[in-house]
Short mmCIF file of C-alpha atoms and ligand atoms in Angstrom, two decimals:
data_model
loop_
_atom_site.label_atom_id
_atom_site.label_comp_id
_atom_site.label_asym_id
_atom_site.label_seq_id
_atom_site.Cartn_x
_atom_site.Cartn_y
_atom_site.Cartn_z
CA MET Z 842 -102.59 112.20 86.48
CA TYR Z 843 -102.82 114.45 83.35
CA LYS Z 844 -102.61 117.52 85.18
CA THR Z 845 -99.52 116.32 86.93
CA LEU Z 846 -98.00 115.18 83.69
CA ASN Z 847 -98.71 118.53 82.04
CA GLU Z 848 -97.18 120.37 84.83
CA GLU Z 849 -94.20 118.21 84.55
CA GLY Z 850 -94.12 118.94 80.74
CA LYS Z 851 -94.52 115.07 80.22
CA LEU Z 852 -98.07 115.11 78.57
CA PRO Z 853 -98.03 114.57 74.76
CA TYR Z 854 -99.52 117.30 72.78
CA THR Z 855 -102.50 115.29 71.70
CA ASP Z 856 -103.59 114.53 75.19
CA THR Z 857 -103.69 117.98 75.94
CA GLN Z 858 -106.44 118.48 73.32
CA GLY Z 859 -110.19 118.12 73.90
CA LEU Z 860 -112.42 115.21 72.99
CA LYS Z 861 -113.89 115.38 69.47
CA ILE Z 862 -117.71 115.71 69.39
CA GLY Z 863 -119.61 115.08 66.12
CA TYR Z 864 -122.91 113.53 67.63
CA MET Z 865 -125.47 114.13 70.32
CA THR Z 866 -127.80 111.45 71.83
CA MET Z 867 -130.91 111.61 73.80
CA VAL Z 868 -131.93 108.27 75.42
CA GLY Z 869 -134.61 106.73 77.68
CA THR Z 870 -136.52 103.79 78.80
CA ALA Z 871 -140.54 103.83 78.74
CA GLU Z 872 -142.23 102.59 81.94
CA PRO Z 873 -143.81 99.16 81.65
CA LEU Z 874 -146.10 99.11 78.67
CA ASP Z 875 -149.38 96.91 77.87
CA GLU Z 876 -148.28 94.01 75.92
CA ASP Z 877 -151.64 93.57 73.90
CA THR Z 878 -151.01 97.08 72.73
CA TYR Z 879 -147.28 96.31 71.90
CA GLU Z 880 -147.23 92.52 70.98
CA HIS Z 881 -143.52 92.37 70.55
CA LEU Z 882 -143.37 92.58 74.38
CA LYS Z 883 -144.58 89.22 74.59
CA ASP Z 884 -141.59 87.56 72.87
CA ASN Z 885 -138.73 86.56 75.05
CA PHE Z 886 -135.94 88.03 72.58
CA THR Z 887 -135.32 91.86 71.78
CA HIS Z 888 -136.96 93.49 68.74
CA PHE Z 889 -134.85 96.19 67.60
CA SER Z 890 -135.56 98.86 64.88
CA PHE Z 891 -133.35 101.64 63.69
CA VAL Z 892 -134.39 104.44 61.36
CA ILE Z 893 -132.05 106.57 59.56
CA GLY Z 894 -133.64 110.29 58.91
CA LYS Z 895 -133.92 111.18 55.44
CA ASP Z 896 -132.85 114.93 54.92
CA LYS Z 897 -132.58 115.69 58.72
CA PRO Z 898 -129.44 114.96 60.91
CA TYR Z 899 -131.27 112.35 63.14
CA THR Z 900 -131.31 108.64 63.61
CA TRP Z 901 -133.51 106.98 66.14
CA SER Z 902 -134.19 103.36 67.45
CA THR Z 903 -136.41 101.51 69.75
CA PHE Z 904 -135.77 97.91 71.21
CA THR Z 905 -137.90 96.05 73.65
CA VAL Z 906 -136.27 94.84 77.04
CA PRO Z 907 -137.40 92.72 79.78
CA GLY Z 908 -140.03 93.88 82.05
CA LYS Z 909 -142.51 94.88 79.14
CA ARG Z 910 -140.39 98.02 78.62
CA ILE Z 911 -139.00 99.78 75.34
CA CYS Z 912 -135.79 101.70 75.45
CA TRP Z 913 -135.81 104.41 72.78
CA GLY Z 914 -132.74 106.55 71.53
CA VAL Z 915 -132.17 109.60 69.15
CA GLN Z 916 -128.83 110.62 67.71
CA MET Z 917 -128.07 114.03 66.06
CA GLN Z 918 -125.32 114.69 63.98
CA LEU Z 919 -123.55 118.01 64.74
CA ASN Z 920 -121.05 119.56 62.54
CA ALA Z 921 -117.78 117.73 63.44
CA VAL Z 922 -116.03 120.27 65.75
CA ASN Z 923 -113.55 120.12 68.36
CA LEU Z 924 -114.91 121.51 71.82
CA ASP Z 925 -112.92 122.05 74.90
CA GLY Z 926 -114.18 120.87 78.32
CA SER Z 927 -114.93 124.38 79.17
CA PHE Z 928 -117.22 124.85 76.34
CA ILE Z 929 -119.16 121.56 77.16
CA ARG Z 930 -119.64 122.69 80.84
CA ASN Z 931 -121.04 125.99 79.61
CA ILE Z 932 -123.63 124.36 77.38
CA GLU Z 933 -127.02 124.76 78.48
CA TRP Z 934 -128.26 121.36 79.84
CA GLY Z 935 -131.65 122.22 81.54
CA PRO Z 936 -134.89 120.88 80.89
CA GLU Z 937 -135.43 123.44 78.22
CA GLY Z 938 -133.02 122.17 75.79
CA ASN Z 939 -134.33 118.78 76.32
CA GLU Z 940 -137.80 119.84 75.64
CA ASN Z 941 -136.89 121.67 72.37
CA MET Z 942 -135.28 118.31 70.97
CA ILE Z 943 -138.23 116.34 72.28
CA LYS Z 944 -140.40 118.67 70.30
CA GLU Z 945 -138.41 118.14 67.13
CA ILE Z 946 -138.32 114.28 67.42
CA TYR Z 947 -141.87 113.55 68.71
CA ASP Z 948 -143.41 112.52 65.58
CA TYR Z 949 -140.62 110.38 64.06
CA ALA Z 950 -141.89 107.08 62.97
CA THR Z 951 -141.09 103.83 64.74
CA PRO Z 952 -142.85 100.42 64.05
CA TYR Z 953 -145.13 101.21 66.99
CA GLY Z 954 -146.20 104.59 65.73
CA PRO Z 955 -144.64 108.01 66.88
CA LEU Z 956 -141.46 108.03 68.90
CA GLY Z 957 -143.49 110.54 71.34
CA GLN Z 958 -145.60 107.96 72.75
CA PHE Z 959 -142.40 106.48 74.55
CA ILE Z 960 -140.97 109.67 75.50
CA ASP Z 961 -144.31 110.48 77.22
CA LYS Z 962 -144.09 107.25 79.15
CA THR Z 963 -140.42 108.10 80.45
CA PRO Z 964 -139.97 110.18 83.42
CA ARG Z 965 -138.24 113.37 82.27
CA ASP Z 966 -135.50 113.12 85.01
CA GLN Z 967 -134.65 109.63 83.42
CA ILE Z 968 -134.13 111.03 80.05
CA SER Z 969 -130.45 111.46 79.37
CA ARG Z 970 -129.11 113.85 76.72
CA VAL Z 971 -125.30 113.78 76.35
CA PHE Z 972 -122.55 114.64 73.54
CA LEU Z 973 -121.10 111.47 72.12
CA GLU Z 974 -117.46 112.13 72.59
CA GLU Z 975 -114.61 110.34 71.22
CA LYS Z 976 -110.76 110.11 71.66
CA MET Z 977 -107.96 107.83 71.77
CA PHE Z 978 -105.66 109.00 74.55
CA GLU Z 979 -101.96 108.21 74.25
CA THR Z 980 -101.20 108.21 77.94
CA TRP Z 981 -102.60 105.37 79.78
CA TYR Z 982 -100.48 105.10 83.03
CA TYR Z 983 -97.96 107.03 84.90
CA LYS Z 984 -96.23 105.62 88.12
CA ARG Z 985 -98.79 103.73 90.01
CA THR Z 986 -101.89 105.12 88.06
CA VAL Z 987 -103.33 103.41 85.15
CA LEU Z 988 -106.46 104.12 83.32
CA ILE Z 989 -108.76 101.70 81.63
CA GLY Z 990 -112.22 101.99 79.73
CA ASP Z 991 -113.52 105.20 78.54
CA ALA Z 992 -110.83 107.30 80.57
CA ALA Z 993 -108.32 106.00 78.13
CA HIS Z 994 -110.17 105.51 75.11
CA LYS Z 995 -113.64 107.05 74.63
CA MET Z 996 -115.33 105.64 71.30
CA LEU Z 997 -118.71 106.27 69.65
CA PRO Z 998 -121.43 103.86 70.81
CA SER Z 999 -122.30 103.08 67.17
CA ALA Z 1000 -120.51 99.53 67.07
CA GLY Z 1001 -121.57 98.78 70.68
CA GLN Z 1002 -117.91 98.39 71.74
CA GLY Z 1003 -116.95 100.82 74.61
CA ALA Z 1004 -118.15 98.87 77.50
CA VAL Z 1005 -116.83 95.78 75.80
CA ASN Z 1006 -113.26 97.25 75.63
CA ALA Z 1007 -113.53 98.68 78.93
CA MET Z 1008 -114.07 94.99 80.38
CA GLN Z 1009 -111.31 93.61 78.10
CA ASP Z 1010 -108.82 96.38 79.52
CA ALA Z 1011 -109.75 94.97 83.14
CA VAL Z 1012 -109.22 91.44 82.02
CA ILE Z 1013 -105.76 92.05 80.39
CA LEU Z 1014 -104.82 94.64 83.24
CA ALA Z 1015 -105.47 91.75 85.79
CA ASN Z 1016 -103.29 89.36 83.68
CA CYS Z 1017 -100.38 91.71 83.71
CA LEU Z 1018 -100.76 92.43 87.38
CA TYR Z 1019 -101.10 88.84 88.43
CA ASP Z 1020 -97.74 88.32 86.69
CA ILE Z 1021 -95.82 90.62 88.94
CA ALA Z 1022 -97.03 88.68 91.77
CA TYR Z 1023 -96.34 90.16 95.12
CA ASN Z 1024 -93.26 92.16 94.02
CA ALA Z 1025 -94.88 95.43 93.40
CA THR Z 1026 -91.93 97.65 92.81
CA GLU Z 1027 -92.30 100.78 90.80
CA GLN Z 1028 -90.15 98.97 88.15
CA ASN Z 1029 -92.40 95.95 87.91
CA ILE Z 1030 -95.73 98.05 88.18
CA THR Z 1031 -94.25 100.02 85.06
CA THR Z 1032 -93.52 96.90 83.31
CA ALA Z 1033 -97.01 95.44 84.00
CA PHE Z 1034 -98.63 98.78 82.67
CA MET Z 1035 -96.35 98.96 79.55
CA ASP Z 1036 -97.45 95.24 78.83
CA PHE Z 1037 -100.96 95.90 79.25
CA LYS Z 1038 -100.96 98.87 76.96
CA ALA Z 1039 -98.97 97.14 74.48
CA GLN Z 1040 -101.56 94.14 74.54
CA ARG Z 1041 -104.50 96.51 74.46
CA TYR Z 1042 -103.57 99.44 72.34
CA PRO Z 1043 -103.91 97.81 68.72
CA ASN Z 1044 -107.31 96.05 69.48
CA VAL Z 1045 -108.60 99.36 70.87
CA GLN Z 1046 -107.40 101.16 68.14
CA HIS Z 1047 -109.21 98.97 65.60
CA GLN Z 1048 -112.48 99.19 67.59
CA PHE Z 1049 -112.04 102.91 67.87
CA SER Z 1050 -111.58 103.19 64.13
CA ALA Z 1051 -114.58 100.75 63.47
CA SER Z 1052 -117.10 102.74 65.60
CA LYS Z 1053 -116.06 105.85 63.86
CA THR Z 1054 -116.71 104.18 60.46
CA MET Z 1055 -119.86 102.78 61.68
CA ALA Z 1056 -121.03 106.15 63.18
CA ARG Z 1057 -120.53 107.61 59.67
CA VAL Z 1058 -122.52 104.87 58.10
CA ILE Z 1059 -125.58 104.70 60.52
CA TYR Z 1060 -125.75 108.25 61.75
CA GLY Z 1061 -124.07 110.43 58.77
CA GLN Z 1062 -125.86 112.60 56.58
CA LYS Z 1063 -123.28 114.18 54.66
CA TRP Z 1064 -123.30 112.91 50.81
CA SER Z 1065 -120.20 110.92 51.23
CA GLU Z 1066 -121.76 109.24 54.21
CA ARG Z 1067 -124.67 108.41 52.31
CA LEU Z 1068 -122.58 106.83 49.59
CA LEU Z 1069 -120.89 104.84 52.19
CA ARG Z 1070 -123.99 103.72 53.77
CA PHE Z 1071 -125.38 102.85 50.08
CA ILE Z 1072 -122.07 100.76 49.68
CA VAL Z 1073 -122.29 98.90 52.99
CA PHE Z 1074 -126.14 98.19 52.92
CA ARG Z 1075 -126.84 97.53 49.18
CA LEU Z 1076 -123.37 96.38 47.53
CA LEU Z 1077 -121.04 94.72 50.15
CA PRO Z 1078 -121.87 91.08 50.07
CA GLN Z 1079 -123.27 89.92 53.46
CA SER Z 1080 -120.48 87.31 53.50
CA ILE Z 1081 -117.66 90.08 53.97
CA LEU Z 1082 -119.58 91.67 56.81
CA HIS Z 1083 -120.26 88.24 58.34
CA LYS Z 1084 -116.40 87.49 57.95
CA ASN Z 1085 -115.51 90.84 59.64
CA THR Z 1086 -118.00 90.03 62.66
CA ILE Z 1087 -116.18 86.55 63.21
CA LYS Z 1088 -112.83 88.05 62.85
CA ASP Z 1089 -113.66 90.56 65.48
CA GLY Z 1090 -115.31 88.29 67.71
CA ALA Z 1091 -112.22 85.96 67.85
CA TYR Z 1092 -110.53 88.46 70.12
CA ARG Z 1093 -111.96 87.21 73.39
CA PRO Z 1094 -109.60 87.84 76.22
CA GLN Z 1095 -109.70 85.77 79.70
CA CYS Z 1096 -107.94 85.87 82.69
CA MET Z 1097 -105.10 83.46 82.21
CA PHE Z 1098 -104.67 82.84 85.80
CA LEU Z 1099 -107.95 81.04 85.82
CA PRO Z 1100 -108.94 77.73 84.18
CA LEU Z 1101 -110.06 78.95 80.63
CA ALA Z 1102 -113.60 78.83 79.54
CA PRO Z 1103 -114.24 76.25 77.11
CA ASN Z 1104 -115.22 77.71 73.32
CA ARG Z 1105 -118.66 76.47 72.92
CA GLY Z 1106 -119.28 78.36 69.88
CA THR Z 1107 -118.43 77.62 66.29
CA SER Z 1108 -116.15 80.64 65.57
CA PRO Z 1109 -112.47 80.77 66.30
CA VAL Z 1110 -110.72 82.25 69.34
CA LEU Z 1111 -107.38 83.73 69.28
CA PRO Z 1112 -104.75 82.52 71.33
CA GLN Z 1113 -103.59 84.61 74.36
CA LYS Z 1114 -100.26 85.18 76.03
CA PRO Z 1115 -100.05 82.61 78.71
CA SER Z 1116 -99.36 83.53 82.32
CA LYS Z 1117 -95.73 82.74 83.47
CA ARG Z 1118 -96.70 82.68 87.11
CA TYR Z 1119 -99.83 80.42 86.42
CA GLN Z 1120 -97.95 77.80 84.38
CA GLU Z 1121 -95.22 77.53 86.96
CA GLY Z 1122 -97.91 77.27 89.68
CA LEU Z 1123 -99.48 74.40 87.61
CA GLU Z 1124 -96.10 72.72 87.11
CA ALA Z 1125 -95.17 73.07 90.75
CA ALA Z 1126 -98.51 71.26 91.78
CA THR Z 1127 -97.76 68.21 89.50
CA VAL Z 1128 -94.25 67.66 90.87
C1 FAD J 142 -125.91 106.04 74.46
C2 FAD J 142 -124.72 105.26 74.61
C3 FAD J 142 -124.93 104.09 74.36
C4 FAD J 142 -123.73 102.81 74.56
N1 FAD J 142 -124.12 101.59 74.20
C5 FAD J 142 -123.04 100.87 74.23
C6 FAD J 142 -123.46 99.31 73.67
O1 FAD J 142 -124.29 99.04 73.25
N2 FAD J 142 -122.14 98.53 74.07
C7 FAD J 142 -121.11 98.81 74.46
O2 FAD J 142 -120.12 98.15 74.90
N3 FAD J 142 -120.87 100.04 75.00
C8 FAD J 142 -121.98 101.10 75.04
N4 FAD J 142 -121.64 102.53 75.36
C9 FAD J 142 -120.47 102.92 75.95
C10 FAD J 142 -120.24 102.54 77.42
O3 FAD J 142 -121.47 102.88 78.14
C11 FAD J 142 -118.95 103.10 78.13
O4 FAD J 142 -117.87 102.70 77.09
C12 FAD J 142 -118.59 102.31 79.37
O5 FAD J 142 -119.71 102.65 80.29
C13 FAD J 142 -117.45 102.88 79.88
O6 FAD J 142 -117.29 102.21 81.09
P1 FAD J 142 -116.01 102.90 82.02
O7 FAD J 142 -116.14 102.15 83.45
O8 FAD J 142 -114.76 103.12 81.45
O9 FAD J 142 -116.71 104.51 82.29
P2 FAD J 142 -118.11 104.76 83.06
O10 FAD J 142 -119.25 103.94 82.73
O11 FAD J 142 -118.06 106.37 82.41
O12 FAD J 142 -117.70 104.95 84.65
C14 FAD J 142 -117.10 105.99 85.18
C15 FAD J 142 -117.67 106.20 86.53
O13 FAD J 142 -116.84 106.77 87.18
C16 FAD J 142 -117.58 107.93 87.92
N5 FAD J 142 -116.71 108.89 88.17
C17 FAD J 142 -116.29 109.86 87.50
N6 FAD J 142 -115.42 110.86 88.03
C18 FAD J 142 -115.29 110.52 89.26
C19 FAD J 142 -114.78 110.97 90.48
N7 FAD J 142 -114.05 112.01 90.41
N8 FAD J 142 -114.72 110.28 91.57
C20 FAD J 142 -115.41 109.13 91.66
N9 FAD J 142 -116.24 108.72 90.76
C21 FAD J 142 -116.11 109.29 89.50
C22 FAD J 142 -118.78 108.12 87.02
O14 FAD J 142 -119.64 108.61 87.65
C23 FAD J 142 -119.02 106.76 86.55
O15 FAD J 142 -119.84 105.90 87.16
C24 FAD J 142 -122.64 103.42 75.20
C25 FAD J 142 -122.63 104.67 75.51
C26 FAD J 142 -123.51 105.68 75.27
C27 FAD J 142 -123.61 107.00 75.85
#
């Protein structure tokens, strides 16, 4: 789609540019472990630990998951640079690069001892090392093609929002397509895609920015980022952080052509744009 738009001179300049890369991550899940050695594995909830390196560009985390397993991950802050796709493809991603990074992070402390013990229990071919890319694309659709999820907006995983937003896209897109019913003319499809983008863009933009800020807070090692971290973790009242979480959680889109799931929690839910077609169907059924 982008290639076609570019050839036709219709692609906005920002969409011709590469994704921004500021961090790299390495992740894995250790094979099942002995729960007498790792007592946290006996609990039926997750134990999560996150360590921010001092004087090193790394942060690392561990968390327990079902099946007596522990996931681990390391993030490295790179100098924020713009790399285009060809540069990324040329980078050496072979086992040698992985081993160099493993050597560097092997002795980092976790609540269970050195991180390396989990790396040793993770098959090497199941360890992933990727750049964390980010970009808000402006072009989300063209003719009968529409993009959702990372293809339209790739955000940093620091706030755990990438997959969430991909699913929210899917729900809102389904709502917009439902409303054009079986009348899938090019004009109606464009109207549905425009509506989809209009409904989603502000929310995605908000989560994109929040993920960027969160990455600076939890991965950043520049002095300004250390200051930001100090403010967030030491000075900002917990009540403000809590209020923000509640506010963000209020956006919970649902399929408007199905009976709505009741709100069983205590926090509010934002109202959604009703489906005209569904309302008409309900009214017709009651006549
Ligand atoms: C380390 C890390 C941690 C994360 N943690 C979280 C988290 O805690 N919470 C959260 O919400 N999100 C998290 N994310 C982000 C989340 O993984 C992504 O936002 C999400 O997977 C995006 O889903 P998607 O379907 O848009 O794209 P993808 O998951 O990338 O799916 C696209 C699929 O298309 C396939 N594909 C690509 N090209 C082609 C082709 N030409 N033909 C056919 N198939 C093709 C790919 O193989 C892939 O399977 C994390 C990401 C990373 C890297």
